Every structure is written in C-alpha cells, then in structure tokens.
Amino acid sequence: MANFSTHITVAAAGAGLLSVLCLQVGLADPQEALMLALLGTIGGILPDIDLQHAYPSRIMFSLFGIVAAFMVVFSKKNDLSIVELWGIGLITFGMIRFPIWTVFHQYTHHRGSIHSLVAAVLFMLLTTAFAYHVMEKIPFMAWLFGLFVFLGFILHLLLDELYSVDFMNTRIKRSFGTAFKILDWKKREKSTLLVIATILAWAVTPESRAFWDTLLSADTYRIIGSRFLP
C-alpha cells in the first residue's frame, strides 16, 4: 500500500496538471482551477479516511472541514455580517470534524466499502451536489468539481494496487485486489447501504448534459491539442 505522503503528492501533481489544462482551454477561471486542483488532491486521499482513528484520518477530516467551511462561506452573499460568516464556517467545520468523523468510524473499516469504485462515484456525486446546491455553481462546473474528486480517488486505488506488486521479486502481494474493487463483497450490508447512498446522491445532482457534451466533444480535444505544445 502506498503511504500517505505518496498519495497526496501524486494526487496533487496530477490534479494540478489537469487543472492547468482546464484553465488554458477555457473550462475554468483561475479561482475555479485552483479549487479543482484542491479537490483532486482531496480525492487522492479520500479512500484512506476509513483508517480507524489514525492520525492521517484526523488530519483528513480536519482538512475536509476547513475546505468545506471556506467553500460554504465564499458561496454566501455579502449581505451577511462577518460574525454570521464566521459562525457558518465554524459550524460547518465542527460538524465534519467531530460528529461526522465519530459516526463515520463506527461503521467503516480500512480497505472496506469506502475503498471501492462505487465509493468513488458516491464522492463524485456528493461533491457535484454540494457544489451546485450549496456553492451555487452552474451544473457544468459542479460536475467538473465532482470529476476531479473522482479522478483523484481512482488514482489512489490504482496506486495501492501498484504497490501490491513486487516488481523486483516478480511476485504479487496478498493485498493485491483489495484496493481496486467495485464493492466490498464480504460486507454486503455496508455495500448495500453504499449503493443506496450513491443512488440518493445521484438523485440530487444537477442535469449533466452540458458537462458530457463538452467532455465528449471532438472540439474540446482539438482545442486541447492546439494549446498543448508551444
């Protein structure tokens, strides 16, 4: 399994490069590109939030709380007072860092249901819904936010599987296959709840036609190709 430092470094590098691409081809403005890089980095460490009461888990939930607090505060209109904005930010951080963190660890175990492709989709949908309903982003940008979290999440799973292969001794470690999986079939009840949560999250996401039209358009890749090299 790749360590925490490797995951966050690779995720930050990948998300940073991709966010610059989005900026250069006009898919995001500078502020949005910075947020995309941050979300991709967060996605790269999300699968390890189920490390039971470990130091990295506390760091990650604190980070999630800080990011969520800023995202909520910055999405509010300027007619609120400074004290009200401070209060909103502190409440958001406190909810994520303490009660959500505590409840989360009561129902998860490391490399379980969270370490799966369905969980990656769930976090993508939750990010998209949050960006649309709370941050009031347009549907395209909300889905782009979610995509970066998804890509960072997938990168984490791939890294863990890569570290399960001992290339020097040409052997497969026992951990191979536990990282990159669709669901945790051994924990059927938790996996069922994860699927239900994913369906519910999908139900509150905005329409995605503009996002997919842009993502799958040949014109998009022609623009990327024209700006890719000097």
mmCIF file of C-alpha atoms in Angstrom:
data_model
loop_
_atom_site.group_PDB
_atom_site.id
_atom_site.type_symbol
_atom_site.label_atom_id
_atom_site.label_comp_id
_atom_site.label_asym_id
_atom_site.label_seq_id
_atom_site.Cartn_x
_atom_site.Cartn_y
_atom_site.Cartn_z
ATOM 1 C CA MET A 1 0.000 0.000 0.000
ATOM 2 C CA ALA A 2 1.289 3.439 -0.901
ATOM 3 C CA ASN A 3 1.850 5.710 2.102
ATOM 4 C CA PHE A 4 0.043 8.942 2.882
ATOM 5 C CA SER A 5 2.854 11.129 1.541
ATOM 6 C CA THR A 6 2.907 9.297 -1.791
ATOM 7 C CA HIS A 7 -0.840 9.543 -2.220
ATOM 8 C CA ILE A 8 -1.085 13.249 -1.523
ATOM 9 C CA THR A 9 1.993 14.060 -3.629
ATOM 10 C CA VAL A 10 0.838 12.119 -6.692
ATOM 11 C CA ALA A 11 -2.745 13.368 -6.369
ATOM 12 C CA ALA A 12 -1.601 16.990 -6.043
ATOM 13 C CA ALA A 13 0.669 16.658 -9.068
ATOM 14 C CA GLY A 14 -1.986 15.013 -11.226
ATOM 15 C CA ALA A 15 -4.768 17.385 -10.188
ATOM 16 C CA GLY A 16 -2.501 20.385 -10.623
ATOM 17 C CA LEU A 17 -1.550 19.429 -14.175
ATOM 18 C CA LEU A 18 -5.148 18.721 -15.127
ATOM 19 C CA SER A 19 -6.428 21.956 -13.571
ATOM 20 C CA VAL A 20 -3.888 23.941 -15.607
ATOM 21 C CA LEU A 21 -5.227 22.224 -18.725
ATOM 22 C CA CYS A 22 -8.794 23.239 -17.784
ATOM 23 C CA LEU A 23 -7.631 26.803 -17.228
ATOM 24 C CA GLN A 24 -5.756 27.037 -20.517
ATOM 25 C CA VAL A 25 -8.614 25.734 -22.666
ATOM 26 C CA GLY A 26 -11.227 27.929 -21.004
ATOM 27 C CA LEU A 27 -13.098 25.318 -18.980
ATOM 28 C CA ALA A 28 -12.366 27.111 -15.693
ATOM 29 C CA ASP A 29 -11.251 30.525 -14.475
ATOM 30 C CA PRO A 30 -8.186 30.889 -12.186
ATOM 31 C CA GLN A 31 -10.194 30.600 -8.961
ATOM 32 C CA GLU A 32 -12.049 27.534 -10.219
ATOM 33 C CA ALA A 33 -8.812 25.959 -11.468
ATOM 34 C CA LEU A 34 -7.302 26.358 -8.002
ATOM 35 C CA MET A 35 -10.363 24.722 -6.478
ATOM 36 C CA LEU A 36 -10.147 21.875 -8.999
ATOM 37 C CA ALA A 37 -6.531 21.210 -8.013
ATOM 38 C CA LEU A 38 -7.510 21.177 -4.344
ATOM 39 C CA LEU A 39 -10.464 18.842 -4.909
ATOM 40 C CA GLY A 40 -8.364 16.437 -6.953
ATOM 41 C CA THR A 41 -5.797 16.340 -4.149
ATOM 42 C CA ILE A 42 -8.514 15.670 -1.595
ATOM 43 C CA GLY A 43 -9.919 12.916 -3.815
ATOM 44 C CA GLY A 44 -6.474 11.340 -3.786
ATOM 45 C CA ILE A 45 -6.584 10.776 -0.026
ATOM 46 C CA LEU A 46 -10.306 10.139 0.406
ATOM 47 C CA PRO A 47 -10.089 6.315 0.306
ATOM 48 C CA ASP A 48 -7.967 6.385 3.473
ATOM 49 C CA ILE A 49 -10.477 8.281 5.587
ATOM 50 C CA ASP A 50 -11.574 4.913 6.982
ATOM 51 C CA LEU A 51 -8.270 4.424 8.807
ATOM 52 C CA GLN A 52 -9.742 3.787 12.220
ATOM 53 C CA HIS A 53 -8.953 6.753 14.489
ATOM 54 C CA ALA A 54 -5.495 7.103 12.929
ATOM 55 C CA TYR A 55 -3.552 10.322 12.753
ATOM 56 C CA PRO A 56 -3.987 10.680 8.959
ATOM 57 C CA SER A 57 -7.739 10.289 9.365
ATOM 58 C CA ARG A 58 -7.916 13.156 11.854
ATOM 59 C CA ILE A 59 -5.813 15.284 9.518
ATOM 60 C CA MET A 60 -8.056 14.474 6.573
ATOM 61 C CA PHE A 61 -11.322 15.198 8.363
ATOM 62 C CA SER A 62 -9.869 18.457 9.647
ATOM 63 C CA LEU A 63 -8.828 19.306 6.096
ATOM 64 C CA PHE A 64 -12.256 18.397 4.732
ATOM 65 C CA GLY A 65 -13.881 20.529 7.399
ATOM 66 C CA ILE A 66 -11.680 23.531 6.599
ATOM 67 C CA VAL A 67 -12.239 23.223 2.846
ATOM 68 C CA ALA A 68 -15.985 22.754 3.246
ATOM 69 C CA ALA A 69 -16.178 25.733 5.604
ATOM 70 C CA PHE A 70 -14.403 28.021 3.139
ATOM 71 C CA MET A 71 -16.490 26.716 0.235
ATOM 72 C CA VAL A 72 -19.713 27.426 2.138
ATOM 73 C CA VAL A 73 -18.596 30.858 3.377
ATOM 74 C CA PHE A 74 -17.338 32.001 -0.023
ATOM 75 C CA SER A 75 -20.588 30.892 -1.660
ATOM 76 C CA LYS A 76 -22.668 33.162 0.602
ATOM 77 C CA LYS A 77 -23.696 36.621 -0.458
ATOM 78 C CA ASN A 78 -22.014 39.688 1.004
ATOM 79 C CA ASP A 79 -25.183 40.802 2.811
ATOM 80 C CA LEU A 80 -24.225 38.596 5.787
ATOM 81 C CA SER A 81 -22.207 40.075 8.629
ATOM 82 C CA ILE A 82 -18.667 38.994 9.455
ATOM 83 C CA VAL A 83 -19.860 37.294 12.648
ATOM 84 C CA GLU A 84 -22.516 35.359 10.718
ATOM 85 C CA LEU A 85 -19.940 34.192 8.181
ATOM 86 C CA TRP A 86 -17.574 33.163 10.962
ATOM 87 C CA GLY A 87 -20.395 31.250 12.619
ATOM 88 C CA ILE A 88 -21.335 29.428 9.411
ATOM 89 C CA GLY A 89 -17.716 28.459 8.824
ATOM 90 C CA LEU A 90 -17.141 27.229 12.375
ATOM 91 C CA ILE A 91 -20.363 25.203 12.403
ATOM 92 C CA THR A 92 -19.510 23.591 9.077
ATOM 93 C CA PHE A 93 -16.008 22.683 10.259
ATOM 94 C CA GLY A 94 -17.221 21.429 13.629
ATOM 95 C CA MET A 95 -19.904 19.178 12.126
ATOM 96 C CA ILE A 96 -17.423 17.464 9.791
ATOM 97 C CA ARG A 97 -14.502 17.208 12.197
ATOM 98 C CA PHE A 98 -16.346 15.827 15.215
ATOM 99 C CA PRO A 99 -19.830 14.221 14.917
ATOM 100 C CA ILE A 100 -19.461 13.124 11.267
ATOM 101 C CA TRP A 101 -15.926 11.823 11.944
ATOM 102 C CA THR A 102 -17.120 9.897 15.005
ATOM 103 C CA VAL A 103 -20.166 8.343 13.316
ATOM 104 C CA PHE A 104 -18.189 7.537 10.169
ATOM 105 C CA HIS A 105 -15.628 5.440 12.045
ATOM 106 C CA GLN A 106 -18.313 3.470 13.832
ATOM 107 C CA TYR A 107 -19.486 1.970 10.542
ATOM 108 C CA THR A 108 -16.331 1.633 8.449
ATOM 109 C CA HIS A 109 -13.113 -0.362 8.378
ATOM 110 C CA HIS A 110 -9.976 0.188 6.311
ATOM 111 C CA ARG A 111 -9.988 -1.111 2.738
ATOM 112 C CA GLY A 112 -13.670 -1.922 3.089
ATOM 113 C CA SER A 113 -16.605 -0.421 1.227
ATOM 114 C CA ILE A 114 -15.002 3.033 1.028
ATOM 115 C CA HIS A 115 -12.048 1.575 -0.877
ATOM 116 C CA SER A 116 -14.135 0.829 -3.993
ATOM 117 C CA LEU A 117 -15.282 2.174 -7.345
ATOM 118 C CA VAL A 118 -18.816 2.696 -6.076
ATOM 119 C CA ALA A 119 -17.448 4.885 -3.274
ATOM 120 C CA ALA A 120 -15.549 6.898 -5.885
ATOM 121 C CA VAL A 121 -18.816 7.517 -7.726
ATOM 122 C CA LEU A 122 -20.555 8.404 -4.456
ATOM 123 C CA PHE A 123 -17.991 11.054 -3.523
ATOM 124 C CA MET A 124 -18.121 12.455 -7.057
ATOM 125 C CA LEU A 125 -21.902 12.803 -6.838
ATOM 126 C CA LEU A 126 -21.780 14.292 -3.325
ATOM 127 C CA THR A 127 -19.205 16.856 -4.447
ATOM 128 C CA THR A 128 -21.285 17.721 -7.504
ATOM 129 C CA ALA A 129 -24.461 18.143 -5.467
ATOM 130 C CA PHE A 130 -22.622 20.226 -2.844
ATOM 131 C CA ALA A 131 -21.097 22.486 -5.483
ATOM 132 C CA TYR A 132 -24.457 23.007 -7.165
ATOM 133 C CA HIS A 133 -26.805 23.389 -4.194
ATOM 134 C CA VAL A 134 -24.512 24.984 -1.590
ATOM 135 C CA MET A 135 -21.878 26.810 -3.637
ATOM 136 C CA GLU A 136 -24.413 27.683 -6.360
ATOM 137 C CA LYS A 137 -22.094 26.674 -9.184
ATOM 138 C CA ILE A 138 -23.500 26.141 -12.673
ATOM 139 C CA PRO A 139 -24.177 22.457 -13.484
ATOM 140 C CA PHE A 140 -21.125 22.127 -15.747
ATOM 141 C CA MET A 141 -18.704 23.411 -13.112
ATOM 142 C CA ALA A 142 -20.383 21.382 -10.365
ATOM 143 C CA TRP A 143 -19.834 18.205 -12.384
ATOM 144 C CA LEU A 144 -16.249 19.230 -13.139
ATOM 145 C CA PHE A 145 -15.646 19.591 -9.391
ATOM 146 C CA GLY A 146 -17.059 16.104 -8.891
ATOM 147 C CA LEU A 147 -14.966 14.676 -11.729
ATOM 148 C CA PHE A 148 -11.726 15.888 -10.132
ATOM 149 C CA VAL A 149 -12.626 14.224 -6.834
ATOM 150 C CA PHE A 150 -13.434 11.023 -8.747
ATOM 151 C CA LEU A 151 -10.155 11.061 -10.675
ATOM 152 C CA GLY A 152 -8.129 11.667 -7.515
ATOM 153 C CA PHE A 153 -9.986 8.808 -5.809
ATOM 154 C CA ILE A 154 -9.300 6.421 -8.711
ATOM 155 C CA LEU A 155 -5.627 7.428 -8.730
ATOM 156 C CA HIS A 156 -5.411 6.450 -5.060
ATOM 157 C CA LEU A 157 -6.902 2.999 -5.743
ATOM 158 C CA LEU A 158 -4.551 2.424 -8.674
ATOM 159 C CA LEU A 159 -1.512 3.410 -6.602
ATOM 160 C CA ASP A 160 -2.470 0.973 -3.850
ATOM 161 C CA GLU A 161 -2.808 -1.840 -6.385
ATOM 162 C CA LEU A 162 0.501 -0.883 -7.991
ATOM 163 C CA TYR A 163 2.206 -1.103 -4.602
ATOM 164 C CA SER A 164 0.733 -4.588 -4.195
ATOM 165 C CA VAL A 165 3.018 -5.827 -6.967
ATOM 166 C CA ASP A 166 6.648 -6.503 -6.035
ATOM 167 C CA PHE A 167 8.357 -5.844 -9.369
ATOM 168 C CA MET A 168 11.847 -6.607 -8.015
ATOM 169 C CA ASN A 169 10.939 -10.108 -6.862
ATOM 170 C CA THR A 170 8.241 -10.543 -9.542
ATOM 171 C CA ARG A 171 5.563 -11.574 -7.097
ATOM 172 C CA ILE A 172 2.078 -10.469 -6.128
ATOM 173 C CA LYS A 173 1.480 -9.485 -2.517
ATOM 174 C CA ARG A 174 -1.526 -10.748 -0.571
ATOM 175 C CA SER A 175 -3.021 -7.252 -0.564
ATOM 176 C CA PHE A 176 -3.420 -7.339 -4.363
ATOM 177 C CA GLY A 177 -7.054 -6.946 -5.374
ATOM 178 C CA THR A 178 -8.208 -5.359 -2.107
ATOM 179 C CA ALA A 179 -7.825 -1.745 -3.281
ATOM 180 C CA PHE A 180 -9.289 -1.505 -6.775
ATOM 181 C CA LYS A 181 -12.642 -3.256 -6.473
ATOM 182 C CA ILE A 182 -16.243 -2.462 -7.375
ATOM 183 C CA LEU A 183 -17.573 -3.177 -3.869
ATOM 184 C CA ASP A 184 -16.578 -4.953 -0.681
ATOM 185 C CA TRP A 185 -18.486 -8.180 -1.290
ATOM 186 C CA LYS A 186 -17.576 -9.521 2.172
ATOM 187 C CA LYS A 187 -19.528 -6.714 3.864
ATOM 188 C CA ARG A 188 -22.797 -6.958 1.975
ATOM 189 C CA GLU A 189 -24.882 -4.829 4.321
ATOM 190 C CA LYS A 190 -22.436 -1.911 4.240
ATOM 191 C CA SER A 191 -22.012 -2.260 0.497
ATOM 192 C CA THR A 192 -25.781 -2.213 0.025
ATOM 193 C CA LEU A 193 -26.020 0.983 2.061
ATOM 194 C CA LEU A 194 -23.224 2.451 -0.057
ATOM 195 C CA VAL A 195 -25.136 1.676 -3.256
ATOM 196 C CA ILE A 196 -28.332 3.189 -1.816
ATOM 197 C CA ALA A 197 -26.433 6.319 -0.757
ATOM 198 C CA THR A 198 -24.961 6.596 -4.259
ATOM 199 C CA ILE A 199 -28.415 6.402 -5.851
ATOM 200 C CA LEU A 200 -29.765 9.035 -3.461
ATOM 201 C CA ALA A 201 -26.787 11.302 -4.161
ATOM 202 C CA TRP A 202 -27.333 10.930 -7.908
ATOM 203 C CA ALA A 203 -30.974 11.964 -7.456
ATOM 204 C CA VAL A 204 -29.974 15.408 -6.135
ATOM 205 C CA THR A 205 -27.282 16.207 -8.712
ATOM 206 C CA PRO A 206 -27.972 18.813 -11.420
ATOM 207 C CA GLU A 207 -28.502 17.980 -15.089
ATOM 208 C CA SER A 208 -25.320 16.805 -16.753
ATOM 209 C CA ARG A 209 -25.943 17.204 -20.491
ATOM 210 C CA ALA A 210 -23.681 20.247 -20.920
ATOM 211 C CA PHE A 211 -20.922 18.508 -18.970
ATOM 212 C CA TRP A 212 -20.986 15.326 -21.031
ATOM 213 C CA ASP A 213 -21.406 17.228 -24.304
ATOM 214 C CA THR A 214 -18.244 19.188 -23.512
ATOM 215 C CA LEU A 215 -16.309 16.200 -22.189
ATOM 216 C CA LEU A 216 -17.117 14.020 -25.200
ATOM 217 C CA SER A 217 -16.927 16.719 -27.855
ATOM 218 C CA ALA A 218 -14.227 16.405 -30.518
ATOM 219 C CA ASP A 219 -13.950 20.205 -30.486
ATOM 220 C CA THR A 220 -12.796 20.100 -26.866
ATOM 221 C CA TYR A 221 -9.880 17.840 -27.713
ATOM 222 C CA ARG A 222 -8.998 19.855 -30.794
ATOM 223 C CA ILE A 223 -8.691 22.916 -28.553
ATOM 224 C CA ILE A 224 -6.554 20.932 -26.097
ATOM 225 C CA GLY A 225 -4.348 19.731 -28.921
ATOM 226 C CA SER A 226 -3.885 23.246 -30.276
ATOM 227 C CA ARG A 227 -2.842 24.589 -26.857
ATOM 228 C CA PHE A 228 -0.869 21.574 -25.668
ATOM 229 C CA LEU A 229 2.519 22.412 -27.178
ATOM 230 C CA PRO A 230 4.291 25.745 -27.739
#
